[in-house]
Structure formats: C-alpha cells, structure tokens
Amino acid sequence: MVKVVPQQVEYVVERLGKYSRTLTPGLNILVPFIDSVRNKVDKREAVVNFPPQPVITSDNLVVSIDTVLYFKVVDSVRATYEIFSYLQAIEQLTVTTLRNVIGSLDLEKALTSRDEINRHLSGVLDETTGRWGIKVTRVEIKAIEPPPSIRDSMEKQMRAERDRRAAILHAEGLKQSQILTAEGEKQAAVLRAEGDRQSRILTAEGQAKAIRTVVDSIHLANPDSKVMAYQYLQSLPQIAAGQSNKLWILPVELTKALEGIGGALGGLSSMSNEDRSRHVDRSSLEEHESQEVLEARRAAEEAAAAANAEAAAAAAQVSGDQPTQQLPASPGTPASRYEAPPTQDRDNA
C-alpha cells in the first residue's frame, strides 16, 4: 500500500480503528489490512458563502444578511476527531453570532456599522473554532437586505433629505447673491454720492473763483457812477425782451440811474474837441467789441442826442432865440451838439 499525498493535503491514518499518524505530502507506505485513511484534510484557506439568513434588529425589523467566511484547518487531527462536521458547525456558529450582534443594533446602525460587525464576528468565531483546529481569518457581510416596504421608506427618506439639502443650498446661494447685490448697490450709491459731492464742491469753488475774479476786476477798474448808469441802461432792453412780458415794472432806483445817465449825457455835451477826438479814436477800437455792446452804445448816443435837442429847445423857448443844431450824419457819428445862448440868457433859462 503506497500512498502519494499531494501538497497542502494531510491524510489522517488509523490502525485497527485507532488514530495512528498523519501522512504529510509525498510518498508514504501503509500496512495492508491494518492501516486505513480516515480523513483527507485540505490545509489551504477555504471560502464559504453561506445562504442569506433572516435577522431581527433592535427596532423589530427583519433583514436578510448574506455572509462570506474565510477559514483554514491548522490541525488535521482535531478537525477530524473534535467535531463531526466543522463546516456545518462554523455555519451555525456564524448565524447565531450574527443574530446576537445584529439584534443589539437598529437598522440604520446595522447598515452603517459593517466593519464593527465583521470584527466582532471574527473574534467570536476564532475563539470558538480554535479548539477544533480551525482558524477563521475573515468574515465579510456581503449584503443586508431590508424588507421592500422599508426600502421604499428609506428611498423616500433619502429623497426628502436630498431635496432638503438642495433647497438649503439654493437658499444659501440666493442669500449670498442678494447680499452681494446689496453690497454692490451700497458701494455704487456711496460712490455716486461721493462723486456728486465732489462735483458740487468743484462747481461751488469755480463759481466762487469766478465771482472773486469779477469783483477783483471791478475793484481794479474802479468804475464811476457814469459807467454803472450805462450798464443799467444796457440791461433794460434785456429785461423787456421776453415775448410773454405784458407788464414791465420799473424799480424805484431807476430815477437815480436816470440822474446818472443825465449827468453822463451832460458830460458828453461839455466834452472838448480833444475829448471828442479821443472819443472818435476810441470808437474805432469799439469795432472789435461785440455787436451787442455797439448797439447799446449807439442807443445811448442817440438818447444823448435827443436829450441835448430837448435841452436846446427848452433854452430857446426861454431866451427867444433859435439854437444852432447839428444832426449827426449817421447813427454811428458823435452825439449832436448846439451853440449855447449868451450867458445871461442861459442863466435865465
């Protein structure tokens, strides 16, 4: 009787019904009719997939758990003589241990604590199967299947949770968007107000500078009452130039202005020939001025000529003489002049 034992396999040999020895891999010789092989033990690590087992959780829900077991035989003699069927024993031990572990957990905890369940199962199985010559290396839970109604409820709960997170994220985004929009509008309003303030400040400074320049120019020119009366007379046509003006109210100060104008016209009548020549020379310079100023000056000269004519007529009526009057050839010529009556008649006038 020659026996060749393959690698990673051991034969348990009995002699006359009693354990004799263990055949190791290689060539072995047995005594015929006395020695017999009781069991052939595979020393390689084995994988056993147990069928799904119904387990009740702590919240009274029945779940189906599918497990996978990794083990190997470390002692062939004890695996043969200590237990009748170590594979069946390991399966039942796994089921009972799994029920004890899952029974202390609720469904949500059981679904999220697979690593903890695996470690607990491995510790209990390794401690129990050690005396059988079996080493449990690993226990894995393949699937935990809750009832269909529970799965529907879980799906609804998960969908509601996702909808809640989406709504929260949408609200957070909308809030952040409104905050940024409000911040932008605030900064824009502040910048617009700052620009308006700077614009008003610059405008006020420009107006103040312009007024200061005009005042300084007036003080440097030192105008007399004749110039002021002339400027007042020049502004009167602009006051009455509006098409909708039906009522023209003359200010009280107009009489004083007319007195100044009369004095200015009297000064024009008493100008000497040299002053008149200066006036004529000055009129050549006035051609370069604006048309509005020339027209105002011509109106003033015509008014002065009319005033001189009226004064001459009044003097002639008083003295009984006819004044000698020289009318201007054109509106641009100097003002009219007349020959004064004798001193006595002029005094009487």
Short mmCIF file of C-alpha atoms in Angstrom, two decimals:
data_model
loop_
_atom_site.label_atom_id
_atom_site.label_comp_id
_atom_site.label_asym_id
_atom_site.label_seq_id
_atom_site.Cartn_x
_atom_site.Cartn_y
_atom_site.Cartn_z
CA MET A 1 0.00 0.00 0.00
CA VAL A 2 1.83 3.06 -1.30
CA LYS A 3 0.17 6.50 -0.85
CA VAL A 4 1.33 9.70 -2.56
CA VAL A 5 -0.01 12.72 -0.63
CA PRO A 6 -0.25 15.98 -2.66
CA GLN A 7 0.96 19.34 -1.41
CA GLN A 8 -1.16 21.20 1.21
CA VAL A 9 -3.07 17.99 1.98
CA GLU A 10 -2.79 15.71 5.01
CA TYR A 11 -4.13 12.19 5.48
CA VAL A 12 -5.30 11.04 8.89
CA VAL A 13 -4.37 7.32 9.23
CA GLU A 14 -5.96 4.84 11.69
CA ARG A 15 -4.52 1.47 12.62
CA LEU A 16 -7.14 -1.03 13.62
CA GLY A 17 -9.67 1.79 14.19
CA LYS A 18 -7.36 3.95 16.27
CA TYR A 19 -5.52 7.10 15.24
CA SER A 20 -2.02 6.16 14.16
CA ARG A 21 -0.36 9.01 12.34
CA THR A 22 -0.82 11.85 9.82
CA LEU A 23 0.58 11.44 6.37
CA THR A 24 2.38 14.56 5.06
CA PRO A 25 2.79 15.47 1.35
CA GLY A 26 5.00 13.00 -0.53
CA LEU A 27 5.46 9.20 -0.67
CA ASN A 28 4.03 7.23 2.23
CA ILE A 29 3.73 3.44 2.93
CA LEU A 30 0.82 1.81 4.74
CA VAL A 31 0.41 -1.72 6.11
CA PRO A 32 -2.28 -3.54 4.17
CA PHE A 33 -5.46 -4.50 6.07
CA ILE A 34 -4.13 -2.83 9.23
CA ASP A 35 -3.71 0.86 8.31
CA SER A 36 -6.52 2.87 6.71
CA VAL A 37 -7.00 6.53 5.75
CA ARG A 38 -9.74 8.06 7.93
CA ASN A 39 -9.87 11.64 6.51
CA LYS A 40 -8.20 13.72 3.87
CA VAL A 41 -7.77 17.30 5.12
CA ASP A 42 -7.04 20.24 2.79
CA LYS A 43 -4.74 22.73 4.56
CA ARG A 44 -5.47 25.58 2.15
CA GLU A 45 -7.66 28.55 3.12
CA ALA A 46 -11.26 27.92 2.19
CA VAL A 47 -14.06 30.32 1.32
CA VAL A 48 -17.64 29.50 2.24
CA ASN A 49 -20.61 31.56 1.14
CA PHE A 50 -23.50 30.96 3.50
CA PRO A 51 -27.08 31.46 2.27
CA PRO A 52 -28.89 34.65 3.41
CA GLN A 53 -30.12 34.48 6.98
CA PRO A 54 -33.12 36.40 8.37
CA VAL A 55 -32.11 38.51 11.38
CA ILE A 56 -34.26 40.75 13.60
CA THR A 57 -32.85 44.15 14.56
CA SER A 58 -33.42 46.00 17.81
CA ASP A 59 -36.22 48.07 16.22
CA ASN A 60 -38.07 44.83 15.27
CA LEU A 61 -37.26 44.80 11.57
CA VAL A 62 -36.42 41.58 9.77
CA VAL A 63 -33.41 41.89 7.50
CA SER A 64 -31.70 39.32 5.34
CA ILE A 65 -27.91 39.13 5.77
CA ASP A 66 -25.59 37.35 3.36
CA THR A 67 -22.14 36.47 4.79
CA VAL A 68 -18.86 35.11 3.46
CA LEU A 69 -16.42 33.16 5.70
CA TYR A 70 -12.66 32.62 5.21
CA PHE A 71 -11.03 29.85 7.26
CA LYS A 72 -8.36 27.18 7.12
CA VAL A 73 -7.52 23.96 9.01
CA VAL A 74 -4.45 24.28 11.22
CA ASP A 75 -4.73 20.89 12.99
CA SER A 76 -5.97 17.95 10.94
CA VAL A 77 -6.34 15.58 13.91
CA ARG A 78 -8.56 17.90 15.95
CA ALA A 79 -10.55 18.90 12.90
CA THR A 80 -11.24 15.19 12.41
CA TYR A 81 -11.88 13.98 15.95
CA GLU A 82 -13.03 17.07 17.89
CA ILE A 83 -16.12 17.83 15.77
CA PHE A 84 -18.22 15.81 13.44
CA SER A 85 -18.60 18.43 10.64
CA TYR A 86 -16.61 21.58 11.25
CA LEU A 87 -18.09 23.30 8.18
CA GLN A 88 -21.65 22.90 9.42
CA ALA A 89 -20.57 23.93 12.90
CA ILE A 90 -18.95 27.11 11.60
CA GLU A 91 -22.09 27.99 9.62
CA GLN A 92 -24.39 27.60 12.61
CA LEU A 93 -21.98 29.47 14.86
CA THR A 94 -21.83 32.31 12.35
CA VAL A 95 -25.62 32.55 12.15
CA THR A 96 -26.12 32.60 15.92
CA THR A 97 -23.32 35.12 16.49
CA LEU A 98 -24.65 37.31 13.70
CA ARG A 99 -28.12 37.30 15.21
CA ASN A 100 -26.74 38.31 18.59
CA VAL A 101 -24.74 41.17 17.10
CA ILE A 102 -27.47 42.48 14.80
CA GLY A 103 -30.13 42.11 17.50
CA SER A 104 -28.39 44.79 19.58
CA LEU A 105 -28.37 47.30 16.71
CA ASP A 106 -31.10 49.16 14.91
CA LEU A 107 -31.45 49.10 11.13
CA GLU A 108 -29.62 52.35 10.46
CA LYS A 109 -26.76 51.37 12.76
CA ALA A 110 -26.55 47.91 11.20
CA LEU A 111 -26.34 49.39 7.71
CA THR A 112 -23.53 51.76 8.64
CA SER A 113 -21.51 49.51 11.01
CA ARG A 114 -20.35 46.64 8.81
CA ASP A 115 -16.72 46.88 9.87
CA GLU A 116 -17.65 46.68 13.52
CA ILE A 117 -19.88 43.65 12.86
CA ASN A 118 -17.10 41.92 10.91
CA ARG A 119 -14.57 42.40 13.71
CA HIS A 120 -17.00 41.12 16.31
CA LEU A 121 -17.87 38.03 14.27
CA SER A 122 -14.21 37.27 13.56
CA GLY A 123 -13.32 37.46 17.26
CA VAL A 124 -16.16 35.19 18.41
CA LEU A 125 -15.66 32.58 15.64
CA ASP A 126 -11.88 32.46 16.05
CA GLU A 127 -12.18 31.93 19.79
CA THR A 128 -14.76 29.16 19.41
CA THR A 129 -13.28 27.29 16.45
CA GLY A 130 -9.74 27.33 17.88
CA ARG A 131 -10.30 24.11 19.84
CA TRP A 132 -11.46 22.42 16.64
CA GLY A 133 -8.21 23.13 14.88
CA ILE A 134 -9.88 25.74 12.65
CA LYS A 135 -8.59 29.29 12.10
CA VAL A 136 -11.21 31.85 10.98
CA THR A 137 -9.25 34.51 9.13
CA ARG A 138 -12.00 36.81 7.93
CA VAL A 139 -15.78 37.31 7.98
CA GLU A 140 -17.44 39.60 5.48
CA ILE A 141 -21.07 40.71 5.19
CA LYS A 142 -21.97 40.77 1.52
CA ALA A 143 -25.39 42.38 1.77
CA ILE A 144 -28.04 43.48 4.23
CA GLU A 145 -31.44 43.44 2.61
CA PRO A 146 -34.30 45.14 4.49
CA PRO A 147 -37.95 44.41 3.63
CA PRO A 148 -39.41 46.02 0.47
CA SER A 149 -41.61 48.41 2.47
CA ILE A 150 -38.61 49.54 4.48
CA ARG A 151 -36.61 50.02 1.29
CA ASP A 152 -39.38 52.24 -0.12
CA SER A 153 -39.46 54.27 3.09
CA MET A 154 -35.69 54.59 3.06
CA GLU A 155 -35.73 55.74 -0.55
CA LYS A 156 -38.39 58.35 0.26
CA GLN A 157 -36.42 59.48 3.29
CA MET A 158 -33.24 59.70 1.28
CA ARG A 159 -35.04 61.59 -1.49
CA ALA A 160 -36.53 64.01 1.04
CA GLU A 161 -33.11 64.51 2.62
CA ARG A 162 -31.58 65.27 -0.75
CA ASP A 163 -34.43 67.65 -1.59
CA ARG A 164 -33.88 69.38 1.76
CA ARG A 165 -30.16 69.75 1.09
CA ALA A 166 -30.85 71.05 -2.39
CA ALA A 167 -33.34 73.60 -1.01
CA ILE A 168 -30.85 74.68 1.66
CA LEU A 169 -28.10 75.06 -0.91
CA HIS A 170 -30.43 77.01 -3.20
CA ALA A 171 -31.49 79.28 -0.33
CA GLU A 172 -27.86 79.82 0.69
CA GLY A 173 -26.93 80.69 -2.87
CA LEU A 174 -29.87 83.10 -3.18
CA LYS A 175 -28.99 84.69 0.16
CA GLN A 176 -25.36 85.13 -0.86
CA SER A 177 -26.45 86.55 -4.21
CA GLN A 178 -28.76 89.08 -2.55
CA ILE A 179 -26.05 90.05 -0.06
CA LEU A 180 -23.55 90.62 -2.85
CA THR A 181 -26.13 92.58 -4.87
CA ALA A 182 -26.97 94.75 -1.87
CA GLU A 183 -23.27 95.33 -1.18
CA GLY A 184 -22.73 96.31 -4.80
CA GLU A 185 -25.69 98.71 -4.77
CA LYS A 186 -24.46 100.19 -1.50
CA GLN A 187 -20.97 100.78 -2.85
CA ALA A 188 -22.41 102.21 -6.08
CA ALA A 189 -24.66 104.61 -4.12
CA VAL A 190 -21.74 105.67 -1.93
CA LEU A 191 -19.57 106.28 -4.98
CA ARG A 192 -22.34 108.22 -6.74
CA ALA A 193 -22.91 110.35 -3.64
CA GLU A 194 -19.17 110.94 -3.33
CA GLY A 195 -18.96 111.95 -7.00
CA ASP A 196 -21.97 114.26 -6.65
CA ARG A 197 -20.42 115.85 -3.57
CA GLN A 198 -17.09 116.37 -5.32
CA SER A 199 -18.90 117.78 -8.38
CA ARG A 200 -20.86 120.25 -6.26
CA ILE A 201 -17.74 121.26 -4.36
CA LEU A 202 -15.83 121.85 -7.58
CA THR A 203 -18.78 123.76 -9.10
CA ALA A 204 -19.09 125.94 -6.00
CA GLU A 205 -15.35 126.56 -5.97
CA GLY A 206 -15.46 127.51 -9.67
CA GLN A 207 -18.39 129.89 -9.11
CA ALA A 208 -16.67 131.41 -6.09
CA LYS A 209 -13.49 131.86 -8.09
CA ALA A 210 -15.41 133.45 -10.96
CA ILE A 211 -17.24 135.83 -8.60
CA ARG A 212 -13.97 136.67 -6.87
CA THR A 213 -12.33 137.38 -10.24
CA VAL A 214 -15.22 139.64 -11.31
CA VAL A 215 -15.17 141.53 -8.00
CA ASP A 216 -11.41 141.94 -8.17
CA SER A 217 -11.69 143.19 -11.74
CA ILE A 218 -14.37 145.70 -10.75
CA HIS A 219 -12.27 146.96 -7.85
CA LEU A 220 -9.21 147.26 -10.06
CA ALA A 221 -11.18 149.15 -12.76
CA ASN A 222 -12.70 151.49 -10.14
CA PRO A 223 -15.80 152.37 -12.26
CA ASP A 224 -17.63 155.62 -11.59
CA SER A 225 -21.35 156.25 -11.48
CA LYS A 226 -21.49 157.02 -15.21
CA VAL A 227 -20.32 153.53 -16.13
CA MET A 228 -22.74 151.94 -13.68
CA ALA A 229 -25.60 154.02 -15.10
CA TYR A 230 -24.63 152.98 -18.59
CA GLN A 231 -24.59 149.29 -17.62
CA TYR A 232 -28.02 149.71 -16.03
CA LEU A 233 -29.34 151.30 -19.19
CA GLN A 234 -27.84 148.49 -21.26
CA SER A 235 -29.64 145.82 -19.24
CA LEU A 236 -33.08 147.42 -19.56
CA PRO A 237 -33.77 146.09 -23.12
CA GLN A 238 -32.90 142.57 -21.98
CA ILE A 239 -35.45 142.82 -19.16
CA ALA A 240 -38.22 143.75 -21.58
CA ALA A 241 -37.10 141.36 -24.35
CA GLY A 242 -39.37 138.46 -23.30
CA GLN A 243 -42.31 137.73 -25.58
CA SER A 244 -44.59 136.90 -22.65
CA ASN A 245 -43.82 140.10 -20.76
CA LYS A 246 -47.04 142.17 -20.76
CA LEU A 247 -46.30 144.18 -17.64
CA TRP A 248 -42.98 145.92 -17.08
CA ILE A 249 -42.37 147.10 -13.52
CA LEU A 250 -39.68 149.75 -13.18
CA PRO A 251 -37.66 149.65 -9.96
CA VAL A 252 -37.51 152.64 -7.62
CA GLU A 253 -33.79 153.01 -8.27
CA LEU A 254 -34.50 153.87 -11.93
CA THR A 255 -34.71 157.58 -11.13
CA LYS A 256 -31.26 157.55 -9.63
CA ALA A 257 -30.00 155.69 -12.62
CA LEU A 258 -31.57 158.26 -14.95
CA GLU A 259 -29.97 161.02 -12.96
CA GLY A 260 -26.64 159.31 -13.52
CA ILE A 261 -27.43 158.96 -17.20
CA GLY A 262 -28.35 162.67 -17.42
CA GLY A 263 -25.09 163.58 -15.78
CA ALA A 264 -23.26 161.32 -18.19
CA LEU A 265 -25.05 162.93 -21.16
CA GLY A 266 -24.27 166.38 -19.80
CA GLY A 267 -20.66 165.37 -19.60
CA LEU A 268 -20.79 164.27 -23.23
CA SER A 269 -22.14 167.72 -24.26
CA SER A 270 -19.37 169.53 -22.41
CA MET A 271 -16.54 167.48 -23.90
CA SER A 272 -13.89 169.47 -25.68
CA ASN A 273 -12.80 168.86 -29.24
CA GLU A 274 -9.80 166.99 -28.00
CA ASP A 275 -12.01 164.74 -25.86
CA ARG A 276 -14.31 164.25 -28.83
CA SER A 277 -11.36 163.23 -30.95
CA ARG A 278 -10.38 160.77 -28.26
CA HIS A 279 -13.93 159.55 -28.26
CA VAL A 280 -13.77 159.08 -32.02
CA ASP A 281 -10.48 157.23 -31.70
CA ARG A 282 -11.99 155.07 -29.02
CA SER A 283 -14.96 154.33 -31.30
CA SER A 284 -12.54 152.75 -33.77
CA LEU A 285 -11.48 150.37 -31.07
CA GLU A 286 -15.09 149.56 -30.26
CA GLU A 287 -15.48 147.97 -33.67
CA HIS A 288 -13.67 144.99 -32.30
CA GLU A 289 -16.15 144.59 -29.49
CA SER A 290 -19.32 142.55 -29.65
CA GLN A 291 -22.33 143.65 -31.71
CA GLU A 292 -24.49 143.84 -28.61
CA VAL A 293 -22.17 146.39 -26.94
CA LEU A 294 -22.03 148.53 -30.12
CA GLU A 295 -25.78 148.58 -30.43
CA ALA A 296 -26.13 149.57 -26.77
CA ARG A 297 -23.63 152.39 -27.19
CA ARG A 298 -25.37 153.66 -30.31
CA ALA A 299 -28.67 153.65 -28.43
CA ALA A 300 -27.01 155.63 -25.64
CA GLU A 301 -25.60 158.16 -28.12
CA GLU A 302 -28.99 158.59 -29.80
CA ALA A 303 -30.59 159.05 -26.37
CA ALA A 304 -27.93 161.66 -25.54
CA ALA A 305 -28.57 163.49 -28.83
CA ALA A 306 -32.29 163.54 -28.15
CA ALA A 307 -31.70 164.85 -24.64
CA ASN A 308 -29.42 167.61 -25.97
CA ALA A 309 -32.02 168.60 -28.56
CA GLU A 310 -34.74 168.83 -25.91
CA ALA A 311 -32.45 170.89 -23.68
CA ALA A 312 -31.64 173.28 -26.56
CA ALA A 313 -35.32 173.65 -27.42
CA ALA A 314 -36.16 174.50 -23.81
CA ALA A 315 -33.38 177.05 -23.66
CA ALA A 316 -34.53 178.64 -26.91
CA GLN A 317 -38.10 178.97 -25.67
CA VAL A 318 -36.90 180.72 -22.54
CA SER A 319 -34.49 183.11 -24.33
CA GLY A 320 -36.48 183.54 -27.54
CA ASP A 321 -33.51 182.57 -29.77
CA GLN A 322 -33.19 179.70 -32.22
CA PRO A 323 -30.39 177.29 -31.37
CA THR A 324 -28.00 176.11 -33.93
CA GLN A 325 -28.31 172.33 -34.11
CA GLN A 326 -26.12 169.93 -35.99
CA LEU A 327 -27.62 166.49 -36.55
CA PRO A 328 -25.43 163.51 -36.96
CA ALA A 329 -24.97 162.17 -40.48
CA SER A 330 -25.41 158.57 -39.34
CA PRO A 331 -26.22 156.68 -36.15
CA GLY A 332 -22.55 155.96 -35.69
CA THR A 333 -21.45 159.66 -35.70
CA PRO A 334 -20.81 161.51 -32.43
CA ALA A 335 -23.70 162.95 -30.41
CA SER A 336 -25.48 166.20 -31.59
CA ARG A 337 -24.15 169.49 -30.31
CA TYR A 338 -25.65 173.02 -30.20
CA GLU A 339 -24.43 176.53 -29.73
CA ALA A 340 -25.12 177.76 -26.25
CA PRO A 341 -27.10 181.05 -25.87
CA PRO A 342 -25.48 184.04 -24.27
CA THR A 343 -24.52 183.80 -20.67
CA GLN A 344 -27.38 185.97 -19.44
CA ASP A 345 -30.00 184.06 -21.41
CA ARG A 346 -28.51 180.78 -20.33
CA ASP A 347 -28.68 181.88 -16.74
CA ASN A 348 -32.30 182.92 -17.16
CA ALA A 349 -33.02 179.57 -18.74
#
